[in-house]
Amino acid sequence: AQSVTQPDIHITVSEGASLELRCNYSYGATPYLFWYVQSPGQGLQLLLKYFSGDTLVQGIKGFEAEFKRSQSSFNLRKPSVHWSDAAEYFCAASSGGSYIPTFGRGTSLIVHP
Amino acid sequence: DGGITQSPKYLFRKEGQNVTLSCEQNLNHDAMYWYRQDPGQGLRLIYYSQIVNDFQKGDIAEGYSVSREKKESFPLTVTSAQKNPTAFYLCATARAGKIADTQYFGPGTRLTVL
């Protein structure tokens, strides 16, 4: 079965520190991959997406993600976290023939001053 | 100003009542989706529609109903058959025919059963 796993339920970092949020997928072929961010009580906003080509993808708000086929991973990174980055982050994947993405359960990012 | 509108932002329901959540979009997207979000469970698909007058059940359709009479609108009715409807409901859209296309999300409706 296709699945997306975000191993960390919560991540706590200090403001200014670097960040890496993990995402692993289980698909028969390389899926299309997405990272979304959700502020409290709001909808989701796309940070970045990977379809093909360069495995390092740049997104909005200074985020980037790296696709690693050998590890079935698509981890999200940011070199220096700001307090406003505190939010819920969702990894999602979809594959050919399916209009419906599979979402991970989310990782809650807490930023300490 | 293009986007997705969900109303109301907060909704309270008494036991045994049906309630309808509104989702309207002016992005000219063919595909629309309803998700339910509970703490720690991510997003679960309720219903989706790829085209007007057609929709399919998602993973947790029981106790919910939808209609798609217009391209711009995809209302969700939470019926009294839904035993635990308290949750955050998100509507999303995407361009049809684009298998891997980005989903765009509305601001959500928080439903509470009293």
PDB file of C-alpha atoms in Angstrom:
ATOM      1  CA  ALA A   1       0.000   0.000   0.000  1.00  0.00           C
ATOM      2  CA  GLN A   2       1.154   3.515  -0.720  1.00  0.00           C
ATOM      3  CA  SER A   3       2.106   5.483   2.338  1.00  0.00           C
ATOM      4  CA  VAL A   4       3.860   8.589   3.564  1.00  0.00           C
ATOM      5  CA  THR A   5       5.586   8.574   6.932  1.00  0.00           C
ATOM      6  CA  GLN A   6       6.663  11.530   8.989  1.00  0.00           C
ATOM      7  CA  PRO A   7       8.533   9.919  11.866  1.00  0.00           C
ATOM      8  CA  ASP A   8       8.597  12.967  14.118  1.00  0.00           C
ATOM      9  CA  ILE A   9       5.346  14.133  15.690  1.00  0.00           C
ATOM     10  CA  HIS A  10       6.986  17.153  17.303  1.00  0.00           C
ATOM     11  CA  ILE A  11      10.271  18.934  16.647  1.00  0.00           C
ATOM     12  CA  THR A  12      11.617  21.674  18.894  1.00  0.00           C
ATOM     13  CA  VAL A  13      14.351  24.023  17.731  1.00  0.00           C
ATOM     14  CA  SER A  14      15.790  27.310  18.890  1.00  0.00           C
ATOM     15  CA  GLU A  15      15.325  30.373  16.774  1.00  0.00           C
ATOM     16  CA  GLY A  16      18.250  30.700  14.388  1.00  0.00           C
ATOM     17  CA  ALA A  17      19.056  26.991  14.451  1.00  0.00           C
ATOM     18  CA  SER A  18      18.872  24.773  11.395  1.00  0.00           C
ATOM     19  CA  LEU A  19      15.919  22.508  10.765  1.00  0.00           C
ATOM     20  CA  GLU A  20      15.330  19.185   9.074  1.00  0.00           C
ATOM     21  CA  LEU A  21      11.919  17.522   8.942  1.00  0.00           C
ATOM     22  CA  ARG A  22      11.844  13.941   7.766  1.00  0.00           C
ATOM     23  CA  CYS A  23       9.527  12.351   5.228  1.00  0.00           C
ATOM     24  CA  ASN A  24       9.666   8.815   3.872  1.00  0.00           C
ATOM     25  CA  TYR A  25       7.415   7.349   1.243  1.00  0.00           C
ATOM     26  CA  SER A  26       6.465   3.885   0.108  1.00  0.00           C
ATOM     27  CA  TYR A  27       5.379   3.771  -3.512  1.00  0.00           C
ATOM     28  CA  GLY A  28       5.945   1.364  -6.380  1.00  0.00           C
ATOM     29  CA  ALA A  29       7.472   4.087  -8.527  1.00  0.00           C
ATOM     30  CA  THR A  30       8.866   7.498  -7.726  1.00  0.00           C
ATOM     31  CA  PRO A  31       5.895   9.603  -6.714  1.00  0.00           C
ATOM     32  CA  TYR A  32       5.374  13.292  -7.006  1.00  0.00           C
ATOM     33  CA  LEU A  33       6.239  14.855  -3.653  1.00  0.00           C
ATOM     34  CA  PHE A  34       5.002  17.904  -1.791  1.00  0.00           C
ATOM     35  CA  TRP A  35       5.560  19.778   1.449  1.00  0.00           C
ATOM     36  CA  TYR A  36       2.750  21.902   2.893  1.00  0.00           C
ATOM     37  CA  VAL A  37       2.676  24.154   5.953  1.00  0.00           C
ATOM     38  CA  GLN A  38      -0.333  24.853   8.162  1.00  0.00           C
ATOM     39  CA  SER A  39      -0.521  27.665  10.685  1.00  0.00           C
ATOM     40  CA  PRO A  40      -2.914  27.127  13.615  1.00  0.00           C
ATOM     41  CA  GLY A  41      -6.542  27.261  12.548  1.00  0.00           C
ATOM     42  CA  GLN A  42      -5.643  27.824   8.906  1.00  0.00           C
ATOM     43  CA  GLY A  43      -5.588  25.873   5.671  1.00  0.00           C
ATOM     44  CA  LEU A  44      -2.488  24.324   4.127  1.00  0.00           C
ATOM     45  CA  GLN A  45      -0.054  26.256   1.953  1.00  0.00           C
ATOM     46  CA  LEU A  46       2.348  24.665  -0.510  1.00  0.00           C
ATOM     47  CA  LEU A  47       6.022  25.148   0.382  1.00  0.00           C
ATOM     48  CA  LEU A  48       7.555  23.207  -2.485  1.00  0.00           C
ATOM     49  CA  LYS A  49       7.102  20.221  -4.758  1.00  0.00           C
ATOM     50  CA  TYR A  50       9.201  17.693  -6.643  1.00  0.00           C
ATOM     51  CA  PHE A  51       8.155  16.149  -9.918  1.00  0.00           C
ATOM     52  CA  SER A  52      11.443  15.244 -11.624  1.00  0.00           C
ATOM     53  CA  GLY A  53      14.877  16.609 -12.451  1.00  0.00           C
ATOM     54  CA  ASP A  54      17.086  18.333  -9.917  1.00  0.00           C
ATOM     55  CA  THR A  55      16.755  16.489  -6.618  1.00  0.00           C
ATOM     56  CA  LEU A  56      17.251  19.640  -4.542  1.00  0.00           C
ATOM     57  CA  VAL A  57      14.101  21.729  -4.652  1.00  0.00           C
ATOM     58  CA  GLN A  58      13.815  25.314  -3.485  1.00  0.00           C
ATOM     59  CA  GLY A  59      10.580  26.590  -2.020  1.00  0.00           C
ATOM     60  CA  ILE A  60       9.063  29.615  -0.425  1.00  0.00           C
ATOM     61  CA  LYS A  61      10.052  31.119   2.941  1.00  0.00           C
ATOM     62  CA  GLY A  62      13.632  29.887   2.596  1.00  0.00           C
ATOM     63  CA  PHE A  63      12.788  26.177   2.679  1.00  0.00           C
ATOM     64  CA  GLU A  64      14.355  23.501   0.526  1.00  0.00           C
ATOM     65  CA  ALA A  65      13.914  19.758   0.224  1.00  0.00           C
ATOM     66  CA  GLU A  66      16.076  16.993  -1.140  1.00  0.00           C
ATOM     67  CA  PHE A  67      14.743  13.932  -2.904  1.00  0.00           C
ATOM     68  CA  LYS A  68      16.802  10.801  -2.233  1.00  0.00           C
ATOM     69  CA  ARG A  69      15.603   7.834  -4.236  1.00  0.00           C
ATOM     70  CA  SER A  70      17.895   5.361  -2.469  1.00  0.00           C
ATOM     71  CA  GLN A  71      16.405   6.290   0.885  1.00  0.00           C
ATOM     72  CA  SER A  72      12.814   6.902  -0.317  1.00  0.00           C
ATOM     73  CA  SER A  73      13.010  10.234   1.427  1.00  0.00           C
ATOM     74  CA  PHE A  74      12.092  13.836   0.799  1.00  0.00           C
ATOM     75  CA  ASN A  75      13.332  15.771   3.816  1.00  0.00           C
ATOM     76  CA  LEU A  76      12.566  19.438   4.339  1.00  0.00           C
ATOM     77  CA  ARG A  77      15.337  21.783   5.488  1.00  0.00           C
ATOM     78  CA  LYS A  78      15.869  25.364   6.498  1.00  0.00           C
ATOM     79  CA  PRO A  79      19.275  26.771   7.505  1.00  0.00           C
ATOM     80  CA  SER A  80      17.961  29.254  10.083  1.00  0.00           C
ATOM     81  CA  VAL A  81      14.544  28.996  11.673  1.00  0.00           C
ATOM     82  CA  HIS A  82      12.448  32.042  12.542  1.00  0.00           C
ATOM     83  CA  TRP A  83       9.782  32.138  15.259  1.00  0.00           C
ATOM     84  CA  SER A  84       7.155  32.578  12.534  1.00  0.00           C
ATOM     85  CA  ASP A  85       8.037  29.121  11.168  1.00  0.00           C
ATOM     86  CA  ALA A  86       6.248  27.506  14.100  1.00  0.00           C
ATOM     87  CA  ALA A  87       3.476  25.510  12.449  1.00  0.00           C
ATOM     88  CA  GLU A  88       2.393  22.042  11.340  1.00  0.00           C
ATOM     89  CA  TYR A  89       4.215  20.606   8.347  1.00  0.00           C
ATOM     90  CA  PHE A  90       2.776  17.951   6.068  1.00  0.00           C
ATOM     91  CA  CYS A  91       4.529  15.817   3.504  1.00  0.00           C
ATOM     92  CA  ALA A  92       2.374  14.425   0.686  1.00  0.00           C
ATOM     93  CA  ALA A  93       2.850  12.177  -2.328  1.00  0.00           C
ATOM     94  CA  SER A  94       0.874  11.162  -5.369  1.00  0.00           C
ATOM     95  CA  SER A  95       1.586   8.796  -8.212  1.00  0.00           C
ATOM     96  CA  GLY A  96       0.602   8.346 -11.805  1.00  0.00           C
ATOM     97  CA  GLY A  97      -3.015   7.423 -12.259  1.00  0.00           C
ATOM     98  CA  SER A  98      -4.162   8.799  -8.935  1.00  0.00           C
ATOM     99  CA  TYR A  99      -5.650  12.229  -8.439  1.00  0.00           C
ATOM    100  CA  ILE A 100      -5.556  11.775  -4.692  1.00  0.00           C
ATOM    101  CA  PRO A 101      -2.407  12.548  -2.735  1.00  0.00           C
ATOM    102  CA  THR A 102      -1.455  10.642   0.380  1.00  0.00           C
ATOM    103  CA  PHE A 103      -0.586  12.844   3.337  1.00  0.00           C
ATOM    104  CA  GLY A 104       1.697  12.110   6.235  1.00  0.00           C
ATOM    105  CA  ARG A 105       0.371  12.707   9.729  1.00  0.00           C
ATOM    106  CA  GLY A 106       2.287  15.924  10.093  1.00  0.00           C
ATOM    107  CA  THR A 107       5.145  17.259  12.200  1.00  0.00           C
ATOM    108  CA  SER A 108       4.529  20.065  14.648  1.00  0.00           C
ATOM    109  CA  LEU A 109       7.424  22.532  14.754  1.00  0.00           C
ATOM    110  CA  ILE A 110       7.989  24.433  17.982  1.00  0.00           C
ATOM    111  CA  VAL A 111      10.444  27.323  17.937  1.00  0.00           C
ATOM    112  CA  HIS A 112      12.050  28.508  21.161  1.00  0.00           C
ATOM    113  CA  PRO A 113      13.306  32.097  21.393  1.00  0.00           C
TER     114      PRO A 113
ATOM    115  CA  ASP B   1      -8.946  38.189  -5.721  1.00  0.00           C
ATOM    116  CA  GLY B   2      -8.706  34.490  -6.522  1.00  0.00           C
ATOM    117  CA  GLY B   3      -9.035  31.832  -3.912  1.00  0.00           C
ATOM    118  CA  ILE B   4     -11.125  29.418  -1.932  1.00  0.00           C
ATOM    119  CA  THR B   5     -13.759  30.505   0.549  1.00  0.00           C
ATOM    120  CA  GLN B   6     -15.076  28.297   3.302  1.00  0.00           C
ATOM    121  CA  SER B   7     -17.952  29.328   5.486  1.00  0.00           C
ATOM    122  CA  PRO B   8     -18.691  29.527   8.266  1.00  0.00           C
ATOM    123  CA  LYS B   9     -15.333  29.589  10.047  1.00  0.00           C
ATOM    124  CA  TYR B  10     -16.913  28.121  13.187  1.00  0.00           C
ATOM    125  CA  LEU B  11     -20.031  25.984  13.305  1.00  0.00           C
ATOM    126  CA  PHE B  12     -21.864  24.457  16.203  1.00  0.00           C
ATOM    127  CA  ARG B  13     -24.237  21.571  15.820  1.00  0.00           C
ATOM    128  CA  LYS B  14     -26.650  19.941  18.171  1.00  0.00           C
ATOM    129  CA  GLU B  15     -26.982  16.186  18.297  1.00  0.00           C
ATOM    130  CA  GLY B  16     -29.219  14.893  15.516  1.00  0.00           C
ATOM    131  CA  GLN B  17     -28.870  17.932  13.272  1.00  0.00           C
ATOM    132  CA  ASN B  18     -27.600  18.032   9.728  1.00  0.00           C
ATOM    133  CA  VAL B  19     -25.285  20.899   8.887  1.00  0.00           C
ATOM    134  CA  THR B  20     -23.827  22.071   5.592  1.00  0.00           C
ATOM    135  CA  LEU B  21     -20.349  23.482   5.132  1.00  0.00           C
ATOM    136  CA  SER B  22     -19.790  25.762   2.196  1.00  0.00           C
ATOM    137  CA  CYS B  23     -16.813  25.726  -0.171  1.00  0.00           C
ATOM    138  CA  GLU B  24     -16.595  28.168  -3.064  1.00  0.00           C
ATOM    139  CA  GLN B  25     -13.685  28.743  -5.442  1.00  0.00           C
ATOM    140  CA  ASN B  26     -12.906  31.177  -8.234  1.00  0.00           C
ATOM    141  CA  LEU B  27      -9.703  29.515  -9.391  1.00  0.00           C
ATOM    142  CA  ASN B  28     -11.497  27.803 -12.272  1.00  0.00           C
ATOM    143  CA  HIS B  29     -10.263  24.452 -10.987  1.00  0.00           C
ATOM    144  CA  ASP B  30     -12.167  21.354 -12.016  1.00  0.00           C
ATOM    145  CA  ALA B  31     -11.239  19.173  -9.043  1.00  0.00           C
ATOM    146  CA  MET B  32     -12.470  19.776  -5.512  1.00  0.00           C
ATOM    147  CA  TYR B  33     -11.898  17.821  -2.312  1.00  0.00           C
ATOM    148  CA  TRP B  34     -13.116  17.643   1.275  1.00  0.00           C
ATOM    149  CA  TYR B  35     -10.785  16.573   4.060  1.00  0.00           C
ATOM    150  CA  ARG B  36     -11.309  16.043   7.736  1.00  0.00           C
ATOM    151  CA  GLN B  37      -8.492  16.875  10.134  1.00  0.00           C
ATOM    152  CA  ASP B  38      -8.243  15.571  13.685  1.00  0.00           C
ATOM    153  CA  PRO B  39      -5.287  16.187  15.987  1.00  0.00           C
ATOM    154  CA  GLY B  40      -2.431  13.811  15.251  1.00  0.00           C
ATOM    155  CA  GLN B  41      -4.224  12.113  12.346  1.00  0.00           C
ATOM    156  CA  GLY B  42      -3.282  14.280   9.414  1.00  0.00           C
ATOM    157  CA  LEU B  43      -5.795  14.759   6.628  1.00  0.00           C
ATOM    158  CA  ARG B  44      -8.388  12.161   5.756  1.00  0.00           C
ATOM    159  CA  LEU B  45     -10.302  12.354   2.497  1.00  0.00           C
ATOM    160  CA  ILE B  46     -14.094  12.471   2.737  1.00  0.00           C
ATOM    161  CA  TYR B  47     -15.232  13.098  -0.847  1.00  0.00           C
ATOM    162  CA  TYR B  48     -13.761  14.407  -4.060  1.00  0.00           C
ATOM    163  CA  SER B  49     -15.066  15.590  -7.403  1.00  0.00           C
ATOM    164  CA  GLN B  50     -13.210  15.809 -10.691  1.00  0.00           C
ATOM    165  CA  ILE B  51     -16.043  17.339 -12.669  1.00  0.00           C
ATOM    166  CA  VAL B  52     -19.452  18.905 -12.255  1.00  0.00           C
ATOM    167  CA  ASN B  53     -22.252  16.469 -11.402  1.00  0.00           C
ATOM    168  CA  ASP B  54     -19.810  13.724 -10.476  1.00  0.00           C
ATOM    169  CA  PHE B  55     -18.116  12.855  -7.178  1.00  0.00           C
ATOM    170  CA  GLN B  56     -16.523   9.885  -5.446  1.00  0.00           C
ATOM    171  CA  LYS B  57     -16.266   8.697  -1.880  1.00  0.00           C
ATOM    172  CA  GLY B  58     -13.003   8.999  -0.088  1.00  0.00           C
ATOM    173  CA  ASP B  59     -11.722   7.006   2.861  1.00  0.00           C
ATOM    174  CA  ILE B  60     -14.251   8.240   5.442  1.00  0.00           C
ATOM    175  CA  ALA B  61     -17.440   9.113   3.523  1.00  0.00           C
ATOM    176  CA  GLU B  62     -19.894   7.505   5.938  1.00  0.00           C
ATOM    177  CA  GLY B  63     -22.170  10.098   7.527  1.00  0.00           C
ATOM    178  CA  TYR B  64     -21.324  12.756   4.940  1.00  0.00           C
ATOM    179  CA  SER B  65     -22.854  13.826   1.632  1.00  0.00           C
ATOM    180  CA  VAL B  66     -21.847  16.256  -1.111  1.00  0.00           C
ATOM    181  CA  SER B  67     -23.131  17.788  -4.316  1.00  0.00           C
ATOM    182  CA  ARG B  68     -21.367  19.361  -7.279  1.00  0.00           C
ATOM    183  CA  GLU B  69     -23.980  21.256  -9.270  1.00  0.00           C
ATOM    184  CA  LYS B  70     -21.629  24.080 -10.182  1.00  0.00           C
ATOM    185  CA  LYS B  71     -17.926  24.144 -10.929  1.00  0.00           C
ATOM    186  CA  GLU B  72     -17.376  26.802  -8.290  1.00  0.00           C
ATOM    187  CA  SER B  73     -19.156  25.107  -5.413  1.00  0.00           C
ATOM    188  CA  PHE B  74     -18.750  21.836  -3.502  1.00  0.00           C
ATOM    189  CA  PRO B  75     -20.837  21.892  -0.292  1.00  0.00           C
ATOM    190  CA  LEU B  76     -20.421  19.203   2.340  1.00  0.00           C
ATOM    191  CA  THR B  77     -23.325  18.073   4.505  1.00  0.00           C
ATOM    192  CA  VAL B  78     -22.538  16.442   7.820  1.00  0.00           C
ATOM    193  CA  THR B  79     -25.523  14.278   8.623  1.00  0.00           C
ATOM    194  CA  SER B  80     -26.796  13.003  11.932  1.00  0.00           C
ATOM    195  CA  ALA B  81     -25.410   9.610  10.934  1.00  0.00           C
ATOM    196  CA  GLN B  82     -21.878  10.895  11.492  1.00  0.00           C
ATOM    197  CA  LYS B  83     -21.257   9.844  15.083  1.00  0.00           C
ATOM    198  CA  ASN B  84     -18.255  11.990  15.867  1.00  0.00           C
ATOM    199  CA  PRO B  85     -18.308  15.035  13.613  1.00  0.00           C
ATOM    200  CA  THR B  86     -16.325  17.416  15.802  1.00  0.00           C
ATOM    201  CA  ALA B  87     -13.262  18.236  13.670  1.00  0.00           C
ATOM    202  CA  PHE B  88     -11.600  20.761  11.394  1.00  0.00           C
ATOM    203  CA  TYR B  89     -12.825  20.499   7.793  1.00  0.00           C
ATOM    204  CA  LEU B  90     -10.721  21.576   4.850  1.00  0.00           C
ATOM    205  CA  CYS B  91     -11.776  22.093   1.261  1.00  0.00           C
ATOM    206  CA  ALA B  92      -9.177  21.918  -1.492  1.00  0.00           C
ATOM    207  CA  THR B  93      -9.057  22.362  -5.256  1.00  0.00           C
ATOM    208  CA  ALA B  94      -6.748  21.318  -8.076  1.00  0.00           C
ATOM    209  CA  ARG B  95      -6.675  21.486 -11.836  1.00  0.00           C
ATOM    210  CA  ALA B  96      -8.185  18.320 -13.260  1.00  0.00           C
ATOM    211  CA  GLY B  97      -6.175  16.296 -15.718  1.00  0.00           C
ATOM    212  CA  LYS B  98      -2.996  17.098 -13.828  1.00  0.00           C
ATOM    213  CA  ILE B  99      -2.325  13.975 -11.852  1.00  0.00           C
ATOM    214  CA  ALA B 100       0.360  15.436  -9.672  1.00  0.00           C
ATOM    215  CA  ASP B 101      -0.919  18.960  -9.465  1.00  0.00           C
ATOM    216  CA  THR B 102      -0.748  21.087  -6.380  1.00  0.00           C
ATOM    217  CA  GLN B 103      -3.788  21.245  -4.141  1.00  0.00           C
ATOM    218  CA  TYR B 104      -4.947  24.636  -2.942  1.00  0.00           C
ATOM    219  CA  PHE B 105      -6.654  24.751   0.426  1.00  0.00           C
ATOM    220  CA  GLY B 106      -9.334  26.923   1.923  1.00  0.00           C
ATOM    221  CA  PRO B 107      -9.050  28.373   5.456  1.00  0.00           C
ATOM    222  CA  GLY B 108     -11.182  25.620   6.984  1.00  0.00           C
ATOM    223  CA  THR B 109     -14.335  25.282   9.066  1.00  0.00           C
ATOM    224  CA  ARG B 110     -14.215  24.099  12.658  1.00  0.00           C
ATOM    225  CA  LEU B 111     -17.302  22.079  13.519  1.00  0.00           C
ATOM    226  CA  THR B 112     -18.208  21.396  17.125  1.00  0.00           C
ATOM    227  CA  VAL B 113     -21.044  19.195  18.297  1.00  0.00           C
ATOM    228  CA  LEU B 114     -22.716  20.456  21.440  1.00  0.00           C
TER     229      LEU B 114
END
